[in-house]
C-alpha cells in the first residue's frame, strides 16, 4: 500500500511538471512565431507616427508664424503711424494747396498759417519747407519763397526739384518746369538713380509734359538704356531677379494627391515640380493684367499731374524703408498662409525695391514687380515691362528650362516596405505582380523564422518511450505517460500550426491593404502626370504673350514716344 501511495505522489509531481513544460513550450513557440512580425509592424507604425508628428509640427509652425505676422504687421503699422504719421498729413496738403489755388476759396493768410505750422511740426522733412515756399510764391513773397526753397533743397534736393518741376508744369509755367527738369538731369547717374526717378517715368508714360520737356527726358533715358545694355552684367542681374520672381510666384500646395504625399518617398520633388509648372498660368494672368492697363485719356493734364505729384509725396521716404520692408515681409507671410520660406523667397525677389538708389534697369524691374511699392501706377508698370521685355523673355526661358530639368522621371513609392517606382502609372500590371512576389517572398521569410517545435516533440516522444518501457512495471503509469507524451506532441504541433496560420493571415491582410494603396498611388500618378503636362504646356502660352509685348503698345503719349525710349 505504501509503495502505491508513493508512486501516485511521484506521478502527480511528474504530471504537474510535464504540464508546465508543455504550456511553457507552446507559449514560447507561439511568441517566437509572431515576434518578428510584430516588430516589423511596430517599426512601420513608428515611421507613420514620426511622419504624422512632422506634419503636425510643420502645420503648427505655419499657424504660429501666421498669427505672429498678423500681430507684427499691426504693431509695425502702428509704429509707422507714430513715427511718420505726420508726414502723411503733410503729404495730403501738397495737392490740396494746388487745388485750392484752382478754386480760389482759400485765403493767403490761411495758406501761410497752415504751411508755417507744418514747418514747425515736421522738422527735417523736405516737403514742409517746399510747401512754405509754394505758399509764399503764390502770395508773391519772394524773400520767404527763396529761404524756404533753399531749405527744401538742402533737405532733399532731388525730391524738391521733382516737386517744383511738376508744380510749375501744373501751373502752366512750362519754361520754369523745363529749367527744373534740366537741373534734375544734371545730377543724375544712370547707375545710381534715386527711387523717385520713377516719377519721371510716370510723367513720360502719361504724357503730361510739353514736347521740349518730354524730348529732354527721352534723350536722357535713351542714353541710359544704351549705356547700361552695352555689357551683359546689368542685363544678367535683371534676368536673375526675374527668375527668382518666377520661382517665388508659384501657388500654395493643394493636397490633391494624399496617397502620393504619404507613400511617395520623393513627393517633395514631385510637389515642387508641379508648383513650378502651375506658375506659368499664374504668370500668364499676371502679365495679361499688366498689359491690359491703360491710362484714362478723359483726365485733364491737371488731374494727371495731381496723381503724379501724389505719387511723389506719398512714396515713403528713405528713413521709412526699414519699417516698410518689415511690413511687406509680414504681409507676404499672411498671403502665403504662414509659409515663411515662400514669403522670404518673394521678399528676396522684391528686395531691390527698398534700395535707396538703383540703376535705371533695376528701376524698371522694381516698377514691373510691384508698382505700388515703387511709387508708380499700373500704366508705368506696363511700360516698364514692355521695355524690359527682352530679358523677361530670356528669364522665362531659363525658368522653364530649369523647372523641366527638375521634373522627377520616376515616382518613387514605399508601401509597407515594398519599394517600387513608376513613370506614369502605366506599369500597373507588372508592379502589382512585383508586389505579389514581394509578399510571397516575405511570407516565406516569416514562415522560415518560425522554427518547428522539435524540443516539445522530442520531450513528448521521450515520455512516450518511458511509457512503453513502464508497461513492464505498471500499466497505469505507462498509459499515463503515453497520454502525457501524446498531448505534448499534439500541443506543440498544433501551436506551431496556429502560429503559422496567424502569420499567413497577417501577411495576407497587409498584402490586401498594400495592393489597394498601390492601385490608388498609381491612379494618382496618372492624374499627376496629366495635370503636370497640362500646366507645363502653358509655358508656351506665357512665352507667346511675353514675346508679343512691345513698348509701342503701352505708351499713352504716342508710338513715337515709345520708340524714342527704346
Coordinates of C-alpha atoms in Angstrom, one line a residue:
X1 CA 0.0 0.0 0.0
X2 CA 2.8 2.4 0.9
X3 CA 4.5 1.8 -2.4
X4 CA 1.3 2.6 -4.3
X5 CA 0.9 5.9 -2.5
X6 CA 4.4 6.9 -3.1
X7 CA 4.1 6.1 -6.8
X8 CA 0.9 8.0 -7.1
X9 CA 2.6 11.1 -5.4
X10 CA 5.6 10.8 -7.7
X11 CA 3.4 10.6 -10.8
X12 CA 1.5 13.7 -9.7
X13 CA 4.7 15.7 -9.4
X14 CA 5.8 14.5 -12.8
X15 CA 2.4 15.2 -14.3
X16 CA 2.5 18.8 -13.0
X17 CA 6.0 19.4 -14.2
X18 CA 5.2 18.0 -17.7
X19 CA 2.0 20.1 -17.9
X20 CA 4.1 23.2 -17.0
X21 CA 6.8 22.4 -19.5
X22 CA 4.2 21.7 -22.2
X23 CA 2.5 25.0 -21.5
X24 CA 5.7 27.0 -21.5
X25 CA 7.0 25.4 -24.7
X26 CA 3.8 26.0 -26.6
X27 CA 3.8 29.7 -25.4
X28 CA 7.4 30.1 -26.4
X29 CA 6.8 28.7 -29.9
X30 CA 3.8 30.8 -30.4
X31 CA 5.5 34.0 -29.4
X32 CA 8.6 33.2 -31.4
X33 CA 6.4 32.7 -34.4
X34 CA 4.9 36.2 -34.3
X35 CA 7.6 38.2 -32.6
X36 CA 9.5 39.3 -35.8
X37 CA 6.2 40.0 -37.5
X38 CA 5.0 42.3 -34.6
X39 CA 8.4 44.0 -34.6
X40 CA 8.1 44.9 -38.3
X41 CA 4.6 46.2 -37.7
X42 CA 5.9 48.3 -34.8
X43 CA 8.6 49.8 -36.9
X44 CA 6.1 50.6 -39.6
X45 CA 3.8 52.3 -37.1
X46 CA 6.6 54.3 -35.6
X47 CA 7.6 55.6 -39.1
X48 CA 3.9 56.6 -39.7
X49 CA 3.8 58.3 -36.3
X50 CA 7.0 60.2 -37.0
X51 CA 5.7 61.4 -40.3
X52 CA 2.4 62.5 -38.7
X53 CA 4.3 64.3 -36.0
X54 CA 6.5 66.1 -38.5
X55 CA 3.4 67.2 -40.5
X56 CA 1.8 68.4 -37.2
X57 CA 4.9 70.4 -36.2
X58 CA 5.1 71.9 -39.7
X59 CA 1.4 72.9 -39.7
X60 CA 1.8 74.3 -36.1
X61 CA 4.8 76.4 -37.1
X62 CA 2.9 77.8 -40.1
X63 CA -0.1 78.6 -37.9
X64 CA 2.1 80.3 -35.3
X65 CA 4.0 82.2 -38.0
X66 CA 0.7 83.4 -39.4
X67 CA -0.5 84.7 -36.1
X68 CA 2.8 86.3 -35.3
X69 CA 2.9 88.0 -38.7
X70 CA -0.6 89.4 -38.2
X71 CA 0.4 90.8 -34.8
X72 CA 3.7 92.2 -36.0
X73 CA 2.1 93.8 -39.1
X74 CA -0.4 95.6 -36.8
X75 CA 2.4 96.8 -34.5
X76 CA 4.6 97.9 -37.4
X77 CA 1.9 99.9 -39.0
X78 CA 1.2 101.5 -35.6
X79 CA 4.9 102.3 -35.2
X80 CA 4.9 103.8 -38.7
X81 CA 1.9 105.9 -37.7
X82 CA 3.6 107.1 -34.5
X83 CA 6.9 107.9 -36.1
X84 CA 5.9 109.1 -39.5
X85 CA 2.2 109.7 -39.2
X86 CA 2.5 113.5 -39.5
X87 CA 4.4 113.0 -42.8
X88 CA 1.1 111.6 -44.2
X89 CA -0.8 114.7 -43.1
X90 CA 1.8 117.0 -44.7
X91 CA 1.6 114.9 -47.9
X92 CA -2.1 115.4 -48.2
X93 CA -1.6 119.1 -48.1
X94 CA 0.5 119.2 -51.3
X95 CA -2.2 118.7 -53.9
X96 CA -4.7 120.3 -51.5
X97 CA -2.8 123.6 -51.8
X98 CA -2.7 123.4 -55.6
X99 CA -6.4 122.6 -55.9
X100 CA -7.2 125.5 -53.5
X101 CA -5.4 127.8 -55.9
X102 CA -7.6 126.5 -58.7
X103 CA -10.8 127.3 -56.8
X104 CA -9.6 130.4 -55.1
X105 CA -11.6 129.6 -51.9
X106 CA -8.6 129.6 -49.5
X107 CA -7.1 132.9 -48.4
X108 CA -3.4 133.7 -48.5
X109 CA -3.4 134.0 -44.7
X110 CA -4.8 130.5 -44.3
X111 CA -2.2 129.1 -46.6
X112 CA 0.6 130.9 -44.8
X113 CA -0.6 129.9 -41.4
X114 CA -1.1 126.2 -42.4
X115 CA 2.2 125.8 -44.1
X116 CA 4.2 127.5 -41.4
X117 CA 2.6 125.3 -38.8
X118 CA 3.7 122.3 -40.9
X119 CA 7.2 123.6 -40.9
X120 CA 7.2 123.6 -37.1
X121 CA 5.6 120.2 -36.7
X122 CA 7.6 118.3 -39.3
X123 CA 11.3 119.2 -38.6
X124 CA 13.7 117.7 -41.1
X125 CA 11.0 116.7 -43.6
X126 CA 11.8 118.1 -47.1
X127 CA 8.1 118.7 -48.1
X128 CA 7.4 121.1 -45.2
X129 CA 9.7 124.0 -46.5
X130 CA 8.7 123.1 -50.0
X131 CA 5.0 123.8 -49.1
X132 CA 6.0 127.0 -47.3
X133 CA 7.9 128.1 -50.5
X134 CA 5.0 127.3 -52.7
X135 CA 2.6 129.2 -50.5
X136 CA 4.9 132.2 -50.4
X137 CA 5.3 132.1 -54.1
X138 CA 1.6 132.1 -54.6
X139 CA 1.5 135.2 -52.3
X140 CA 4.4 136.8 -54.2
X141 CA 6.5 136.8 -51.1
X142 CA 9.9 136.5 -52.8
X143 CA 12.1 136.6 -49.7
X144 CA 10.2 133.7 -47.9
X145 CA 10.0 131.8 -51.2
X146 CA 13.8 131.8 -51.6
X147 CA 14.5 131.0 -48.0
X148 CA 12.1 128.1 -47.8
X149 CA 13.2 126.8 -51.2
X150 CA 16.8 126.7 -50.2
X151 CA 15.9 124.8 -47.0
X152 CA 13.8 122.3 -49.0
X153 CA 16.7 121.8 -51.5
X154 CA 19.1 121.4 -48.5
X155 CA 16.9 118.7 -47.0
X156 CA 16.3 116.7 -50.2
X157 CA 17.5 118.2 -53.5
X158 CA 16.1 115.5 -55.8
X159 CA 12.6 115.4 -54.4
X160 CA 12.3 119.1 -54.1
X161 CA 13.4 119.5 -57.7
X162 CA 10.9 117.0 -58.9
X163 CA 8.2 118.6 -56.9
X164 CA 8.6 122.0 -58.3
X165 CA 9.1 120.6 -61.8
X166 CA 5.6 119.1 -61.5
X167 CA 4.1 122.1 -59.8
X168 CA 5.4 124.5 -62.5
X169 CA 4.0 122.3 -65.2
X170 CA 0.7 122.1 -63.4
X171 CA 0.6 125.9 -63.2
X172 CA 1.4 126.1 -66.9
X173 CA 4.9 127.6 -66.3
X174 CA 6.5 125.5 -68.9
X175 CA 9.8 127.3 -69.1
X176 CA 10.3 127.1 -65.4
X177 CA 9.3 123.4 -65.5
X178 CA 11.9 122.8 -68.2
X179 CA 14.7 124.5 -66.1
X180 CA 13.8 122.4 -63.1
X181 CA 14.0 119.3 -65.3
X182 CA 17.4 120.3 -66.7
X183 CA 18.7 120.9 -63.2
X184 CA 17.4 117.5 -62.2
X185 CA 19.1 115.6 -65.0
X186 CA 22.4 117.4 -64.4
X187 CA 22.7 115.4 -61.1
X188 CA 21.6 112.0 -62.4
X189 CA 23.7 109.0 -62.8
X190 CA 22.0 106.0 -64.5
X191 CA 24.0 103.7 -62.2
X192 CA 22.7 105.3 -59.1
X193 CA 19.3 106.8 -59.5
X194 CA 17.1 107.9 -56.7
X195 CA 14.0 105.9 -56.2
X196 CA 11.9 109.0 -57.0
X197 CA 13.1 108.8 -60.7
X198 CA 10.1 106.6 -61.2
X199 CA 8.1 109.8 -61.2
X200 CA 9.9 110.9 -64.3
X201 CA 9.0 107.6 -66.0
X202 CA 5.4 108.1 -64.8
X203 CA 5.4 111.5 -66.4
X204 CA 6.7 110.1 -69.7
X205 CA 4.1 107.4 -69.6
X206 CA 1.1 109.6 -69.0
X207 CA 2.3 112.3 -71.4
X208 CA 1.8 115.3 -69.2
X209 CA 4.8 117.3 -70.3
X210 CA 5.1 119.6 -73.4
X211 CA 7.3 118.5 -76.3
X212 CA 10.5 120.2 -75.1
X213 CA 10.5 118.7 -71.7
X214 CA 9.4 115.3 -73.0
X215 CA 12.2 115.3 -75.5
X216 CA 14.8 116.1 -72.8
X217 CA 13.5 113.2 -70.8
X218 CA 13.6 110.9 -73.8
X219 CA 17.1 111.8 -74.7
X220 CA 18.5 111.0 -71.3
X221 CA 16.5 107.8 -70.9
X222 CA 17.7 106.6 -74.3
X223 CA 21.3 107.3 -73.5
X224 CA 21.0 105.5 -70.2
X225 CA 19.5 102.4 -71.9
X226 CA 22.3 102.4 -74.5
X227 CA 24.9 102.7 -71.8
X228 CA 23.5 100.0 -69.4
X229 CA 22.7 97.4 -72.1
X230 CA 26.1 97.5 -73.8
X231 CA 27.5 94.9 -71.3
X232 CA 25.9 91.8 -70.0
X233 CA 26.3 92.4 -66.3
X234 CA 23.3 94.7 -65.8
X235 CA 21.0 92.6 -68.0
X236 CA 22.1 89.3 -66.4
X237 CA 21.3 90.8 -62.9
X238 CA 17.8 91.7 -64.0
X239 CA 17.3 88.2 -65.6
X240 CA 18.4 86.6 -62.4
X241 CA 15.9 88.7 -60.4
X242 CA 13.1 87.8 -62.8
X243 CA 13.9 84.1 -62.5
X244 CA 13.7 84.4 -58.7
X245 CA 10.4 86.3 -59.1
X246 CA 9.0 83.5 -61.3
X247 CA 10.2 80.9 -58.8
X248 CA 8.5 82.7 -55.9
X249 CA 5.2 83.3 -57.8
X250 CA 4.0 79.7 -57.6
X251 CA 0.8 78.7 -55.9
X252 CA 0.3 77.2 -52.4
X253 CA 0.1 73.4 -52.0
X254 CA -3.4 72.0 -52.6
X255 CA -3.1 68.4 -51.2
X256 CA -4.7 66.9 -54.3
X257 CA -2.7 63.7 -54.1
X258 CA -2.9 62.4 -50.5
X259 CA -1.7 58.9 -51.2
X260 CA 1.4 60.1 -53.1
X261 CA 2.0 62.6 -50.3
X262 CA 2.0 59.8 -47.8
X263 CA 3.7 56.9 -49.7
X264 CA 6.0 58.6 -52.3
X265 CA 9.5 59.0 -51.0
X266 CA 10.3 61.8 -53.5
X267 CA 7.0 63.6 -53.0
X268 CA 8.8 66.9 -52.1
X269 CA 10.4 66.9 -55.6
X270 CA 7.1 66.0 -57.3
X271 CA 5.2 68.7 -55.4
X272 CA 7.8 71.3 -56.1
X273 CA 7.9 70.4 -59.8
X274 CA 4.1 70.7 -60.1
X275 CA 4.2 74.0 -58.3
X276 CA 6.7 75.4 -60.8
X277 CA 4.6 74.0 -63.7
X278 CA 1.5 75.8 -62.3
X279 CA 3.4 79.0 -62.1
X280 CA 3.1 79.5 -65.9
X281 CA -0.7 80.0 -65.7
X282 CA -0.2 82.5 -62.8
X283 CA 2.4 84.4 -64.8
X284 CA 0.1 84.4 -67.8
X285 CA -2.7 86.0 -65.8
X286 CA -0.2 88.4 -64.1
X287 CA 1.2 89.8 -67.4
X288 CA -2.2 89.9 -69.0
X289 CA -3.4 92.1 -66.1
X290 CA -0.4 94.3 -66.6
X291 CA -0.7 94.8 -70.4
X292 CA -4.4 95.5 -70.1
X293 CA -3.7 98.6 -68.0
X294 CA -4.3 101.8 -69.8
X295 CA -4.5 105.5 -68.8
X296 CA -7.7 107.4 -68.8
X297 CA -7.4 109.9 -71.7
X298 CA -10.5 111.8 -70.4
X299 CA -8.5 113.1 -67.5
X300 CA -7.2 116.6 -67.7
X301 CA -3.5 117.4 -67.5
X302 CA -4.0 118.9 -64.1
X303 CA -5.7 115.7 -62.8
X304 CA -2.9 113.6 -64.2
X305 CA -0.2 115.9 -62.7
X306 CA -2.0 115.8 -59.3
X307 CA -1.8 112.0 -59.4
X308 CA 1.9 112.1 -60.2
X309 CA 2.5 114.6 -57.5
X310 CA 0.6 112.4 -55.1
X311 CA 2.9 109.5 -56.1
X312 CA 6.0 111.7 -55.4
X313 CA 4.9 112.9 -52.0
X314 CA 3.2 109.6 -50.8
X315 CA 6.1 107.4 -51.9
X316 CA 7.6 106.7 -48.5
X317 CA 10.9 108.4 -47.6
X318 CA 14.3 106.7 -47.1
X319 CA 14.0 106.7 -43.3
X320 CA 10.7 104.8 -43.5
X321 CA 12.2 102.0 -45.7
X322 CA 13.2 99.6 -42.9
X323 CA 9.8 99.6 -41.3
X324 CA 8.0 99.4 -44.7
X325 CA 10.2 96.4 -45.6
X326 CA 9.2 94.6 -42.4
X327 CA 5.5 95.4 -43.0
X328 CA 5.8 93.9 -46.5
X329 CA 7.5 90.7 -45.2
X330 CA 4.8 90.1 -42.7
X331 CA 2.2 90.9 -45.3
X332 CA 3.7 88.2 -47.5
X333 CA 3.7 85.7 -44.7
X334 CA 0.0 86.3 -44.3
X335 CA -0.6 85.9 -48.1
X336 CA 1.4 82.7 -48.1
X337 CA -0.7 81.3 -45.2
X338 CA 2.2 81.2 -42.7
X339 CA 4.8 79.8 -45.0
X340 CA 7.8 81.9 -44.1
X341 CA 10.1 80.2 -46.7
X342 CA 7.7 81.2 -49.5
X343 CA 7.4 84.7 -48.1
X344 CA 11.1 85.1 -47.9
X345 CA 11.5 83.9 -51.5
X346 CA 9.1 86.6 -52.7
X347 CA 10.8 89.1 -50.4
X348 CA 14.2 88.2 -51.9
X349 CA 12.8 88.8 -55.4
X350 CA 11.5 92.3 -54.3
X351 CA 14.4 93.3 -52.1
X352 CA 15.8 95.9 -54.5
X353 CA 12.6 97.8 -54.4
X354 CA 13.7 99.1 -51.0
X355 CA 17.1 100.2 -52.1
X356 CA 17.6 104.0 -51.8
X357 CA 19.5 104.2 -55.1
X358 CA 19.3 101.8 -58.1
X359 CA 20.4 101.8 -61.7
X360 CA 17.8 102.5 -64.4
X361 CA 17.3 98.9 -65.4
X362 CA 16.7 98.0 -61.8
X363 CA 14.2 100.8 -61.5
X364 CA 12.3 99.3 -64.5
X365 CA 12.4 95.9 -62.8
X366 CA 11.1 97.4 -59.5
X367 CA 8.2 99.1 -61.3
X368 CA 7.4 95.8 -63.1
X369 CA 7.4 93.7 -59.8
X370 CA 5.4 96.0 -57.6
X371 CA 4.3 99.4 -58.9
X372 CA 2.7 100.4 -55.6
X373 CA 5.8 99.8 -53.6
X374 CA 7.9 101.5 -56.3
X375 CA 5.7 104.6 -56.4
X376 CA 4.2 104.1 -59.9
X377 CA 0.9 103.3 -61.4
X378 CA -0.2 100.3 -63.5
X379 CA 0.4 102.2 -66.7
X380 CA 4.0 102.8 -65.8
X381 CA 4.3 99.1 -64.8
X382 CA 3.1 98.2 -68.3
X383 CA 5.6 100.4 -69.9
X384 CA 8.4 99.1 -67.7
X385 CA 7.5 95.5 -68.5
X386 CA 7.5 96.4 -72.3
X387 CA 10.9 98.0 -72.1
X388 CA 12.3 95.1 -70.0
X389 CA 10.6 92.5 -72.3
X390 CA 13.8 91.1 -74.0
X391 CA 15.3 89.9 -70.7
X392 CA 12.0 89.0 -69.2
X393 CA 11.5 86.5 -72.1
X394 CA 15.0 85.2 -71.6
X395 CA 14.4 84.8 -67.9
X396 CA 11.2 82.9 -68.5
X397 CA 13.0 80.6 -70.9
X398 CA 15.6 80.0 -68.2
X399 CA 13.0 79.3 -65.6
X400 CA 11.1 77.0 -67.9
X401 CA 14.2 75.0 -68.8
X402 CA 15.3 74.8 -65.1
X403 CA 11.9 73.6 -64.0
X404 CA 11.7 71.0 -66.8
X405 CA 15.1 69.7 -65.9
X406 CA 14.0 69.2 -62.3
X407 CA 10.9 67.1 -63.3
X408 CA 11.3 63.7 -61.5
X409 CA 11.5 60.9 -64.1
X410 CA 10.0 58.4 -61.6
X411 CA 7.5 58.4 -58.8
X412 CA 9.2 56.5 -56.0
X413 CA 6.9 54.5 -53.8
X414 CA 7.4 52.9 -50.4
X415 CA 4.3 51.0 -49.3
X416 CA 4.7 48.7 -46.2
X417 CA 8.4 48.1 -47.0
X418 CA 7.7 47.4 -50.7
X419 CA 9.7 49.7 -52.8
X420 CA 8.9 50.4 -56.4
X421 CA 8.8 53.2 -59.0
X422 CA 6.7 54.2 -61.9
X423 CA 7.0 56.8 -64.7
X424 CA 3.3 57.5 -65.3
X425 CA 1.3 54.7 -63.7
X426 CA 1.0 52.6 -66.9
X427 CA 3.1 49.7 -65.5
X428 CA 0.3 48.7 -63.1
X429 CA 0.1 45.0 -64.0
X430 CA 3.9 44.5 -63.7
X431 CA 4.1 46.5 -60.4
X432 CA 1.2 44.6 -58.9
X433 CA 2.9 41.3 -59.9
X434 CA 6.1 42.5 -58.3
X435 CA 4.2 43.4 -55.1
X436 CA 2.6 39.9 -55.1
X437 CA 6.0 38.3 -55.4
X438 CA 7.3 40.6 -52.6
X439 CA 4.6 39.4 -50.2
X440 CA 5.1 35.8 -51.3
X441 CA 8.8 36.1 -50.5
X442 CA 8.0 38.0 -47.3
X443 CA 5.6 35.2 -46.2
X444 CA 8.2 32.5 -46.9
X445 CA 10.8 34.6 -44.9
X446 CA 8.4 35.0 -42.0
X447 CA 7.5 31.3 -42.0
X448 CA 11.1 30.4 -42.2
X449 CA 11.7 32.3 -39.0
X450 CA 9.1 30.1 -37.3
X451 CA 11.1 27.0 -36.2
X452 CA 9.5 23.6 -35.8
X453 CA 8.9 22.7 -32.1
X454 CA 11.4 19.9 -32.1
X455 CA 12.0 20.3 -28.3
X456 CA 8.4 19.7 -27.5
X457 CA 8.1 16.8 -29.9
X458 CA 11.3 15.2 -28.5
X459 CA 10.2 15.6 -24.9
X460 CA 6.8 14.1 -25.8
X461 CA 8.4 11.3 -27.6
X462 CA 10.8 10.5 -24.7
X463 CA 7.8 10.5 -22.3
X464 CA 6.0 8.1 -24.7
X465 CA 9.1 5.8 -24.7
X466 CA 9.2 5.9 -21.0
X467 CA 5.5 4.9 -21.0
X468 CA 6.2 1.9 -23.3
X469 CA 9.0 0.9 -21.0
X470 CA 6.8 1.3 -18.0
X471 CA 4.3 -1.3 -19.3
X472 CA 6.7 -3.9 -17.8
X473 CA 6.3 -2.3 -14.4
X474 CA 2.9 -0.8 -14.1
X475 CA 0.2 -0.4 -16.8
X476 CA -1.4 2.7 -15.2
X477 CA 1.8 4.6 -15.2
X478 CA 2.6 3.6 -18.7
X479 CA -0.7 4.6 -20.0
X480 CA -0.5 7.9 -18.2
X481 CA 3.0 8.6 -19.6
X482 CA 1.8 7.8 -23.1
X483 CA -1.1 10.2 -22.7
X484 CA 1.1 13.0 -21.5
X485 CA 3.6 12.4 -24.3
X486 CA 1.0 12.5 -26.9
X487 CA -0.6 15.6 -25.5
X488 CA 2.8 17.4 -25.5
X489 CA 3.5 16.3 -29.1
X490 CA 0.0 17.3 -30.2
X491 CA 0.1 20.7 -28.4
X492 CA 3.5 21.5 -29.9
X493 CA 2.4 20.7 -33.4
X494 CA -0.9 22.4 -33.0
X495 CA 0.6 25.6 -31.6
X496 CA 3.0 25.6 -34.5
X497 CA 0.2 25.4 -37.0
X498 CA -1.7 28.2 -35.2
X499 CA 1.4 30.5 -35.3
X500 CA 1.9 29.7 -38.9
X501 CA -1.8 30.5 -39.7
X502 CA -1.5 33.7 -37.8
X503 CA 1.5 34.8 -39.9
X504 CA -0.3 33.8 -43.1
X505 CA -3.4 35.8 -42.2
X506 CA -1.5 38.8 -41.1
X507 CA 0.6 38.9 -44.2
X508 CA -2.5 38.3 -46.4
X509 CA -4.2 41.3 -44.7
X510 CA -1.2 43.5 -45.2
X511 CA -0.9 42.4 -48.8
X512 CA -4.6 43.2 -49.5
X513 CA -4.3 46.7 -47.9
X514 CA -1.0 47.4 -49.7
X515 CA -2.5 46.4 -53.0
X516 CA -5.3 48.9 -52.6
X517 CA -2.9 51.6 -51.6
X518 CA -0.6 50.8 -54.6
X519 CA -3.5 51.0 -57.0
X520 CA -4.5 54.3 -55.5
X521 CA -1.0 55.6 -55.8
X522 CA -0.8 54.5 -59.5
X523 CA -4.1 56.2 -60.2
X524 CA -2.9 59.4 -58.6
X525 CA 0.3 59.2 -60.6
X526 CA -1.7 59.1 -63.8
X527 CA -3.6 62.2 -62.7
X528 CA -0.4 63.9 -61.5
X529 CA 1.3 63.4 -64.9
X530 CA -1.7 64.6 -66.8
X531 CA -2.0 67.8 -64.7
X532 CA 1.7 68.4 -64.8
X533 CA 1.8 68.1 -68.6
X534 CA -1.2 70.4 -68.9
X535 CA 0.3 73.0 -66.7
X536 CA 3.7 72.8 -68.2
X537 CA 2.2 73.3 -71.7
X538 CA 1.0 76.7 -70.5
X539 CA 4.6 77.8 -70.6
X540 CA 4.3 78.3 -74.3
X541 CA 1.2 80.5 -73.9
X542 CA 3.1 82.7 -71.3
X543 CA 6.1 82.9 -73.7
X544 CA 3.9 83.9 -76.6
X545 CA 2.3 86.6 -74.5
X546 CA 5.6 88.0 -73.4
X547 CA 7.1 87.9 -76.9
X548 CA 4.1 89.8 -78.2
X549 CA 4.7 92.8 -75.8
X550 CA 6.1 95.9 -77.5
X551 CA 6.7 99.3 -75.9
X552 CA 4.6 101.0 -78.6
X553 CA 1.5 99.3 -77.1
X554 CA 1.9 100.8 -73.7
X555 CA 2.8 104.4 -74.1
X556 CA -0.2 106.7 -73.5
X557 CA 1.6 109.6 -75.3
X558 CA 2.2 108.2 -78.8
X559 CA 4.0 105.4 -80.5
X560 CA 6.8 107.9 -81.3
X561 CA 7.3 108.4 -77.6
X562 CA 7.8 104.7 -77.0
X563 CA 10.2 104.3 -79.9
X564 CA 12.3 107.2 -78.5
X565 CA 12.6 105.4 -75.2
X566 CA 14.0 102.3 -76.9

